[in-house]
Amino acid sequence: RVLFYYALFVTIDYLAAILAFALERKESWWLLIWLFWQRFFYRQLMYYVAIKATFASLKGALVGWGNLERKATVQSGT
């Protein structure tokens, strides 16, 4: 029963994407190939990032960008 509803959701999702591409007219239909990868991999990655950020904020720890080692190697354009 769960698989039926999941298949129904995926079908409706793809039909909505196809409708959006049909209404846009200028977009390449080849972009629909990426929909599968976006739905199953990119979304999971975003869930991981969101959960990790939520736990970091609840923990109260500051999460920074790290330290940048400055080397002064850029030449001036003047």
Coordinates of N, CA and C in Angstrom, one line a residue:
R1 N 0.8 -1.2 0.0 CA 0.0 0.0 0.0 C 0.9 1.3 0.0
V2 N 1.9 1.2 0.8 CA 2.8 2.4 0.8 C 3.5 2.6 -0.6
L3 N 3.9 1.5 -1.2 CA 4.5 1.6 -2.5 C 3.6 2.2 -3.5
F4 N 2.3 1.8 -3.4 CA 1.3 2.4 -4.3 C 1.2 3.9 -4.2
Y5 N 1.2 4.4 -3.0 CA 1.1 5.9 -2.8 C 2.4 6.5 -3.2
Y6 N 3.5 5.9 -2.9 CA 4.8 6.5 -3.4 C 4.8 6.6 -4.9
A7 N 4.4 5.5 -5.6 CA 4.4 5.5 -7.0 C 3.4 6.6 -7.5
L8 N 2.3 6.7 -6.9 CA 1.4 7.8 -7.3 C 2.0 9.2 -7.1
F9 N 2.7 9.4 -6.0 CA 3.3 10.7 -5.7 C 4.4 10.9 -6.8
V10 N 5.2 9.9 -7.1 CA 6.3 10.1 -8.2 C 5.6 10.4 -9.5
T11 N 4.6 9.7 -9.8 CA 3.9 9.9 -11.1 C 3.3 11.4 -11.2
I12 N 2.7 11.8 -10.1 CA 2.1 13.2 -10.1 C 3.2 14.2 -10.2
D13 N 4.3 13.9 -9.5 CA 5.5 14.8 -9.6 C 6.0 14.9 -11.0
Y14 N 6.2 13.8 -11.7 CA 6.7 13.9 -13.1 C 5.7 14.5 -14.0
L15 N 4.4 14.3 -13.8 CA 3.4 14.9 -14.6 C 3.4 16.4 -14.4
A16 N 3.6 16.9 -13.2 CA 3.6 18.3 -12.9 C 4.9 18.9 -13.6
A17 N 6.0 18.2 -13.6 CA 7.2 18.7 -14.2 C 7.0 18.8 -15.8
I18 N 6.3 17.8 -16.3 CA 6.1 17.8 -17.8 C 5.2 18.9 -18.1
L19 N 4.1 19.1 -17.3 CA 3.2 20.3 -17.6 C 4.0 21.6 -17.5
A20 N 4.9 21.7 -16.5 CA 5.6 23.0 -16.4 C 6.5 23.2 -17.6
F21 N 7.1 22.1 -18.1 CA 8.0 22.2 -19.3 C 7.1 22.6 -20.6
A22 N 5.9 22.0 -20.6 CA 5.0 22.2 -21.8 C 4.6 23.7 -21.8
L23 N 4.4 24.3 -20.6 CA 3.9 25.7 -20.5 C 5.1 26.6 -20.8
E24 N 6.3 26.2 -20.5 CA 7.5 27.1 -20.7 C 7.8 27.2 -22.1
R25 N 7.8 26.2 -22.9 CA 8.0 26.1 -24.3 C 9.5 26.3 -24.8
K26 N 10.2 27.2 -24.1 CA 11.6 27.5 -24.5 C 12.6 26.6 -23.9
E27 N 12.2 25.9 -22.8 CA 13.2 25.0 -22.1 C 13.4 23.7 -22.9
S28 N 14.6 23.2 -22.7 CA 14.9 21.9 -23.4 C 14.3 20.7 -22.6
W29 N 13.7 19.8 -23.3 CA 13.0 18.7 -22.6 C 14.1 17.7 -22.1
W30 N 15.3 17.9 -22.5 CA 16.4 17.0 -22.0 C 16.6 17.3 -20.5
L31 N 16.2 18.4 -20.0 CA 16.4 18.7 -18.6 C 15.6 17.8 -17.7
L32 N 14.5 17.2 -18.2 CA 13.7 16.3 -17.4 C 14.4 15.1 -17.0
I33 N 15.5 14.7 -17.7 CA 16.3 13.6 -17.3 C 16.9 13.8 -15.9
W34 N 17.3 15.0 -15.6 CA 17.9 15.4 -14.3 C 16.9 15.3 -13.2
L35 N 15.6 15.3 -13.5 CA 14.6 15.2 -12.4 C 14.7 14.0 -11.5
F36 N 15.0 12.9 -12.1 CA 15.2 11.6 -11.4 C 16.3 11.8 -10.4
W37 N 17.5 12.3 -10.8 CA 18.6 12.4 -9.9 C 18.4 13.5 -8.9
Q38 N 17.7 14.5 -9.2 CA 17.4 15.6 -8.2 C 16.4 15.0 -7.2
R39 N 15.5 14.2 -7.5 CA 14.5 13.7 -6.6 C 15.1 12.7 -5.6
F40 N 16.0 11.9 -6.1 CA 16.5 10.8 -5.3 C 17.9 11.0 -4.6
F41 N 18.7 11.9 -5.1 CA 20.0 12.1 -4.6 C 20.2 13.5 -4.0
Y42 N 19.9 14.5 -4.8 CA 20.1 15.9 -4.3 C 19.2 16.2 -3.1
R43 N 18.0 15.7 -3.1 CA 17.0 15.9 -2.0 C 17.6 15.3 -0.7
Q44 N 18.1 14.0 -0.8 CA 18.7 13.4 0.3 C 19.9 14.1 0.9
L45 N 20.7 14.7 0.0 CA 21.8 15.5 0.4 C 21.3 16.7 1.2
M46 N 20.3 17.4 0.7 CA 19.8 18.5 1.4 C 19.2 18.2 2.7
Y47 N 18.5 17.0 2.8 CA 18.0 16.6 4.1 C 19.1 16.4 5.1
Y48 N 20.2 15.8 4.7 CA 21.4 15.6 5.5 C 21.9 17.0 6.0
V49 N 22.1 17.9 5.1 CA 22.6 19.2 5.5 C 21.7 19.9 6.4
A50 N 20.4 19.9 6.2 CA 19.4 20.5 7.1 C 19.4 19.9 8.5
I51 N 19.5 18.6 8.5 CA 19.5 17.9 9.9 C 20.8 18.2 10.6
K52 N 21.9 18.2 9.9 CA 23.2 18.5 10.5 C 23.2 20.0 11.0
A53 N 22.6 20.9 10.3 CA 22.6 22.3 10.7 C 21.7 22.5 11.9
T54 N 20.6 21.7 11.9 CA 19.6 21.8 13.0 C 20.3 21.3 14.3
F55 N 20.9 20.2 14.2 CA 21.6 19.7 15.4 C 22.7 20.6 15.9
A56 N 23.4 21.2 15.0 CA 24.5 22.2 15.3 C 23.9 23.4 16.0
S57 N 22.8 23.9 15.5 CA 22.1 25.0 16.2 C 21.6 24.7 17.5
L58 N 21.0 23.5 17.7 CA 20.5 23.1 19.0 C 21.6 22.9 20.0
K59 N 22.7 22.4 19.5 CA 23.9 22.2 20.4 C 24.5 23.6 20.8
G60 N 24.3 24.6 20.0 CA 24.8 25.9 20.4 C 26.2 26.2 20.0
A61 N 26.8 25.2 19.2 CA 28.2 25.4 18.8 C 28.2 26.3 17.6
L62 N 29.3 27.2 17.5 CA 29.5 28.0 16.4 C 30.2 27.2 15.3
V63 N 29.6 27.2 14.1 CA 30.2 26.5 13.0 C 30.8 27.5 12.0
G64 N 32.0 27.6 11.9 CA 32.6 28.6 11.0 C 33.1 28.1 9.7
W65 N 33.8 28.9 9.0 CA 34.3 28.5 7.7 C 35.7 28.0 7.8
G66 N 36.3 28.0 9.0 CA 37.7 27.6 9.1 C 38.6 28.7 9.0
N67 N 39.9 28.5 9.1 CA 40.9 29.6 9.0 C 41.5 29.6 7.6
L68 N 41.6 30.8 7.1 CA 42.2 31.0 5.8 C 43.6 31.4 6.0
E69 N 44.5 30.7 5.4 CA 45.9 31.0 5.4 C 46.2 32.1 4.4
R70 N 46.6 33.2 4.8 CA 46.9 34.3 3.8 C 48.4 34.2 3.4
K71 N 48.6 34.3 2.1 CA 50.0 34.2 1.5 C 50.5 35.4 0.8
A72 N 49.6 36.4 0.6 CA 50.0 37.6 -0.1 C 50.7 37.4 -1.4
T73 N 50.0 36.6 -2.2 CA 50.6 36.2 -3.5 C 49.9 36.9 -4.7
V74 N 48.9 37.7 -4.5 CA 48.2 38.4 -5.5 C 48.9 39.7 -5.9
Q75 N 49.1 39.8 -7.3 CA 49.8 41.0 -7.8 C 48.7 42.1 -8.0
S76 N 49.1 43.3 -7.7 CA 48.3 44.5 -8.0 C 48.2 44.8 -9.5
G77 N 47.0 45.2 -9.9 CA 46.8 45.5 -11.3 C 47.2 46.8 -11.8
T78 N 47.7 47.7 -10.9 CA 48.1 49.0 -11.2 C 49.6 49.1 -11.4

